[in-house]
Amino acid sequence: MNFYGVKAIYKFEMARAWRTLMQSIASPVLSTTLYFVVFGTAIGSRMGEIDGVSYGAYIIPGLVMLSLLSESISNAAFGIFFPKFSGTIYEVLSAPVSPFEIVTGYVGAAATKSILLGLLILTTARIFVDYEIAHPVWMVAFLVLTAVTFSLFGFMIGIWADDFQKLQIIPLMVITPLTFLGGAFYSIKMLPEPWQTLTLFNPVVYLISGFRWAFYGVSDVNVAVSLSMTFGFLLLCLGGVWWIFKTGYRIKT
């Protein structure tokens, strides 16, 4: 294991985050704060409890997951796309680092930034809403697992994209709508049939439900199913990254 190589990639990506602090950290936190003000304070004060949890507290896991998914994908996608765009990817490929070490450096940095962002949003939420975390260990586990999984997914998007516009297609046109429709602001049990059943085909439902269970002990689907779905998507992403390096898809050609 070339720890020096992994450390170099990791430090470079983390340094890029601090150079673009407003875009990487401040902007997502500000956007989520506005959600808390509008939905948590203004609208939440006029709504009743959901599963025994106040509406302002109920939406916290969904808002954290909304930022976590989009930022994990964006950070990892741009991190590997820019070396392709500038041509420096060939220096990385010719260096004495394995594909596993390359992925560890890029994905590790993207996941670290997303986890820090998620924790910062949780800290900010405390200003607006009082909440308790029933299962803190599981909360951290879901946070880390989701960040790593979608950072791997973003890494694949960065390899696939051949221009800056394609980097934003999946996060904006797919992930964000799925998150809004995945129970971020409501319980899917409130939906009438057949929409409640159709919503179960949305993979983001299981992420938000499991994460919410870690906070309040309530969920729309069984927590074991949520964990299994997350692990399943992680394995799919690992398989996709393995195939990319095995075939050299859009890296060596």
Coordinates of C-alpha atoms in Angstrom, one line a residue:
M1 CA 0.0 0.0 0.0
N2 CA 1.5 3.3 -1.1
F3 CA 0.4 5.5 1.7
Y4 CA 2.4 8.4 0.4
G5 CA 0.6 8.3 -2.9
V6 CA -2.8 8.1 -1.2
K7 CA -1.9 10.9 1.2
A8 CA -0.7 13.2 -1.7
I9 CA -4.0 12.7 -3.6
Y10 CA -6.1 13.2 -0.4
K11 CA -4.3 16.3 0.7
F12 CA -4.5 17.9 -2.8
E13 CA -8.2 17.3 -2.9
M14 CA -8.8 18.6 0.6
A15 CA -6.7 21.7 -0.2
R16 CA -8.9 22.4 -3.2
A17 CA -11.9 22.4 -0.8
W18 CA -10.4 25.0 1.4
R19 CA -9.5 27.1 -1.7
T20 CA -13.1 27.0 -2.7
L21 CA -14.6 27.3 0.8
M22 CA -17.6 29.4 -0.3
Q23 CA -18.7 27.0 -3.0
S24 CA -17.8 23.7 -1.1
I25 CA -19.0 24.5 2.4
A26 CA -20.7 27.9 2.8
S27 CA -23.1 27.6 -0.1
P28 CA -24.7 24.2 0.9
V29 CA -24.9 25.3 4.5
L30 CA -26.6 28.5 3.5
S31 CA -29.1 26.7 1.3
T32 CA -29.9 24.2 4.0
T33 CA -30.3 27.0 6.5
L34 CA -33.0 28.6 4.3
Y35 CA -34.8 25.3 4.2
F36 CA -34.8 25.3 8.0
V37 CA -36.1 28.8 8.1
V38 CA -38.9 28.2 5.6
F39 CA -39.9 24.6 6.3
G40 CA -38.8 24.1 9.9
T41 CA -39.7 27.5 11.4
A42 CA -42.4 29.2 9.3
I43 CA -44.3 26.1 8.0
G44 CA -43.3 23.7 10.8
S45 CA -44.8 25.8 13.5
R46 CA -48.2 25.4 11.8
M47 CA -48.0 21.7 11.3
G48 CA -48.6 18.8 13.7
E49 CA -46.2 16.1 14.7
I50 CA -45.3 13.2 12.4
D51 CA -44.8 9.8 14.3
G52 CA -44.5 11.8 17.5
V53 CA -41.7 14.1 16.2
S54 CA -42.2 17.8 15.6
Y55 CA -42.1 18.7 11.9
G56 CA -39.1 20.9 12.2
A57 CA -37.1 18.1 13.8
Y58 CA -38.6 15.5 11.4
I59 CA -37.1 17.1 8.3
I60 CA -33.5 17.3 9.6
P61 CA -32.4 13.9 8.4
G62 CA -33.9 14.5 5.0
L63 CA -32.2 17.9 4.6
V64 CA -28.8 16.5 5.7
M65 CA -29.2 13.6 3.2
L66 CA -30.2 16.1 0.5
S67 CA -26.9 17.9 0.9
L68 CA -24.9 14.8 1.6
L69 CA -25.9 13.0 -1.6
S70 CA -25.5 16.0 -4.0
E71 CA -22.2 17.1 -2.5
S72 CA -20.7 13.6 -2.3
I73 CA -21.4 13.2 -6.0
S74 CA -20.2 16.7 -7.0
N75 CA -17.0 16.6 -5.0
A76 CA -15.9 13.2 -6.3
A77 CA -17.0 13.8 -9.9
F78 CA -15.2 17.1 -10.2
G79 CA -12.1 15.7 -8.3
I80 CA -11.5 13.1 -11.0
F81 CA -12.9 15.1 -14.0
F82 CA -10.5 18.0 -13.6
P83 CA -7.3 15.8 -14.0
K84 CA -8.9 14.3 -17.1
F85 CA -9.8 17.8 -18.5
S86 CA -6.3 19.2 -17.8
G87 CA -4.4 16.1 -18.9
T88 CA -2.7 15.5 -15.5
I89 CA -4.6 12.2 -15.1
Y90 CA -1.7 10.5 -17.1
E91 CA 0.7 11.6 -14.4
V92 CA -1.4 9.9 -11.8
L93 CA -1.8 6.8 -13.9
S94 CA 2.0 6.6 -14.5
A95 CA 2.8 7.1 -10.8
P96 CA 3.5 4.0 -8.7
V97 CA 0.0 3.9 -7.3
S98 CA -2.6 1.2 -7.9
P99 CA -6.2 1.9 -8.9
F100 CA -7.3 1.0 -5.4
E101 CA -5.0 3.7 -4.0
I102 CA -6.2 6.3 -6.6
V103 CA -9.8 5.6 -5.7
T104 CA -9.0 5.7 -2.0
G105 CA -7.4 9.1 -2.3
Y106 CA -10.1 10.8 -4.4
V107 CA -13.2 9.1 -2.9
G108 CA -11.7 9.4 0.7
A109 CA -11.3 13.2 0.2
A110 CA -14.8 13.6 -1.3
A111 CA -16.4 11.5 1.5
T112 CA -14.5 13.5 4.2
K113 CA -15.8 16.8 2.8
S114 CA -19.3 15.5 2.7
I115 CA -19.2 14.1 6.2
L116 CA -17.9 17.4 7.5
L117 CA -20.6 19.2 5.7
G118 CA -23.3 16.9 7.1
L119 CA -22.0 17.5 10.7
L120 CA -21.9 21.2 10.1
I121 CA -25.5 21.2 8.9
L122 CA -26.5 19.2 12.0
T123 CA -24.8 21.8 14.2
T124 CA -26.6 24.6 12.3
A125 CA -29.9 22.8 12.7
R126 CA -29.5 23.1 16.5
I127 CA -30.0 26.8 16.2
F128 CA -33.5 26.4 14.8
V129 CA -34.8 23.1 16.1
D130 CA -34.2 21.0 19.3
Y131 CA -33.6 17.4 18.4
E132 CA -32.1 14.3 19.9
I133 CA -30.2 11.4 18.3
A134 CA -31.5 8.1 19.6
H135 CA -28.8 6.0 18.0
P136 CA -25.7 8.1 17.5
V137 CA -23.4 5.2 16.4
W138 CA -25.9 4.2 13.7
M139 CA -26.3 7.8 12.7
V140 CA -22.5 8.1 12.1
A141 CA -22.5 4.7 10.4
F142 CA -25.3 5.8 7.9
L143 CA -23.6 9.1 7.4
V144 CA -20.2 7.6 6.5
L145 CA -21.6 4.7 4.5
T146 CA -23.8 7.1 2.4
A147 CA -21.0 9.5 1.9
V148 CA -18.6 6.8 0.7
T149 CA -21.2 5.1 -1.5
F150 CA -22.2 8.3 -3.4
S151 CA -18.6 9.5 -3.6
L152 CA -17.9 6.3 -5.5
F153 CA -20.9 7.0 -7.6
G154 CA -19.7 10.5 -8.3
F155 CA -16.2 9.1 -9.2
M156 CA -17.9 7.1 -11.9
I157 CA -19.8 10.1 -13.1
G158 CA -16.5 12.1 -13.3
I159 CA -15.0 9.4 -15.4
W160 CA -18.1 9.2 -17.7
A161 CA -18.5 13.0 -18.2
D162 CA -16.6 14.6 -21.1
D163 CA -17.7 18.2 -20.4
F164 CA -18.7 20.3 -17.4
Q165 CA -22.4 20.1 -18.2
K166 CA -22.5 16.4 -17.8
L167 CA -21.1 16.7 -14.3
Q168 CA -24.3 18.4 -13.2
I169 CA -26.9 16.3 -15.1
I170 CA -27.1 13.4 -12.6
P171 CA -27.0 15.5 -9.3
L172 CA -29.5 18.1 -10.6
M173 CA -31.8 16.0 -12.8
V174 CA -31.8 12.7 -11.0
I175 CA -30.5 12.8 -7.4
T176 CA -32.2 16.0 -6.2
P177 CA -35.7 15.1 -7.5
L178 CA -35.4 11.5 -6.1
T179 CA -34.5 13.1 -2.7
F180 CA -37.4 15.4 -2.7
L181 CA -39.7 12.5 -3.6
G182 CA -38.0 10.2 -1.2
G183 CA -39.6 11.5 2.0
A184 CA -37.2 14.3 2.9
F185 CA -40.0 16.6 3.9
Y186 CA -42.8 14.0 4.7
S187 CA -43.5 10.4 5.6
I188 CA -44.3 8.2 2.6
K189 CA -47.1 6.8 4.8
M190 CA -48.9 10.0 4.2
L191 CA -49.2 9.3 0.5
P192 CA -52.2 7.6 -1.0
E193 CA -52.0 4.4 -3.1
P194 CA -50.6 3.7 -5.6
W195 CA -48.1 6.5 -4.9
Q196 CA -47.0 5.0 -1.6
T197 CA -46.1 1.7 -3.3
L198 CA -44.5 3.4 -6.3
T199 CA -42.3 5.4 -3.9
L200 CA -40.7 2.2 -2.6
F201 CA -38.9 1.9 -6.0
N202 CA -37.1 5.1 -5.1
P203 CA -33.7 4.0 -3.6
V204 CA -33.3 7.3 -1.8
V205 CA -36.3 6.4 0.4
Y206 CA -34.3 3.7 2.1
L207 CA -31.4 6.1 2.8
I208 CA -33.5 8.8 4.3
S209 CA -35.7 6.3 6.3
G210 CA -32.7 4.6 7.8
F211 CA -31.0 7.9 8.6
R212 CA -34.2 9.2 10.3
W213 CA -34.5 6.0 12.3
A214 CA -31.0 6.7 13.8
F215 CA -32.3 10.0 15.0
Y216 CA -35.8 9.2 16.3
G217 CA -36.3 5.5 16.1
V218 CA -39.1 5.9 13.5
S219 CA -38.9 4.9 9.9
D220 CA -41.0 4.4 6.8
V221 CA -39.3 1.0 6.0
N222 CA -37.5 -1.5 8.1
V223 CA -34.0 -0.3 9.1
A224 CA -32.5 -3.6 8.1
V225 CA -33.9 -3.2 4.6
S226 CA -32.5 0.4 4.5
L227 CA -29.0 -0.9 5.5
S228 CA -29.2 -3.7 3.0
M229 CA -30.1 -1.3 0.2
T230 CA -27.3 1.0 1.0
F231 CA -24.7 -1.9 1.1
G232 CA -26.1 -3.2 -2.2
F233 CA -25.6 0.2 -3.9
L234 CA -22.1 0.4 -2.4
L235 CA -21.3 -3.0 -4.0
L236 CA -22.7 -1.9 -7.3
C237 CA -20.5 1.2 -7.2
L238 CA -17.4 -0.8 -6.3
G239 CA -18.1 -3.1 -9.2
G240 CA -18.5 -0.2 -11.6
V241 CA -15.2 1.4 -10.5
W242 CA -13.4 -2.0 -10.8
W243 CA -14.8 -2.3 -14.4
I244 CA -13.6 1.2 -15.3
F245 CA -10.0 0.5 -14.3
K246 CA -10.1 -3.0 -15.8
T247 CA -11.2 -1.8 -19.2
G248 CA -9.6 1.7 -19.0
Y249 CA -13.0 3.2 -19.9
R250 CA -12.4 7.0 -20.6
I251 CA -9.2 6.9 -18.6
K252 CA -6.6 5.4 -20.9
T253 CA -8.4 6.2 -24.1

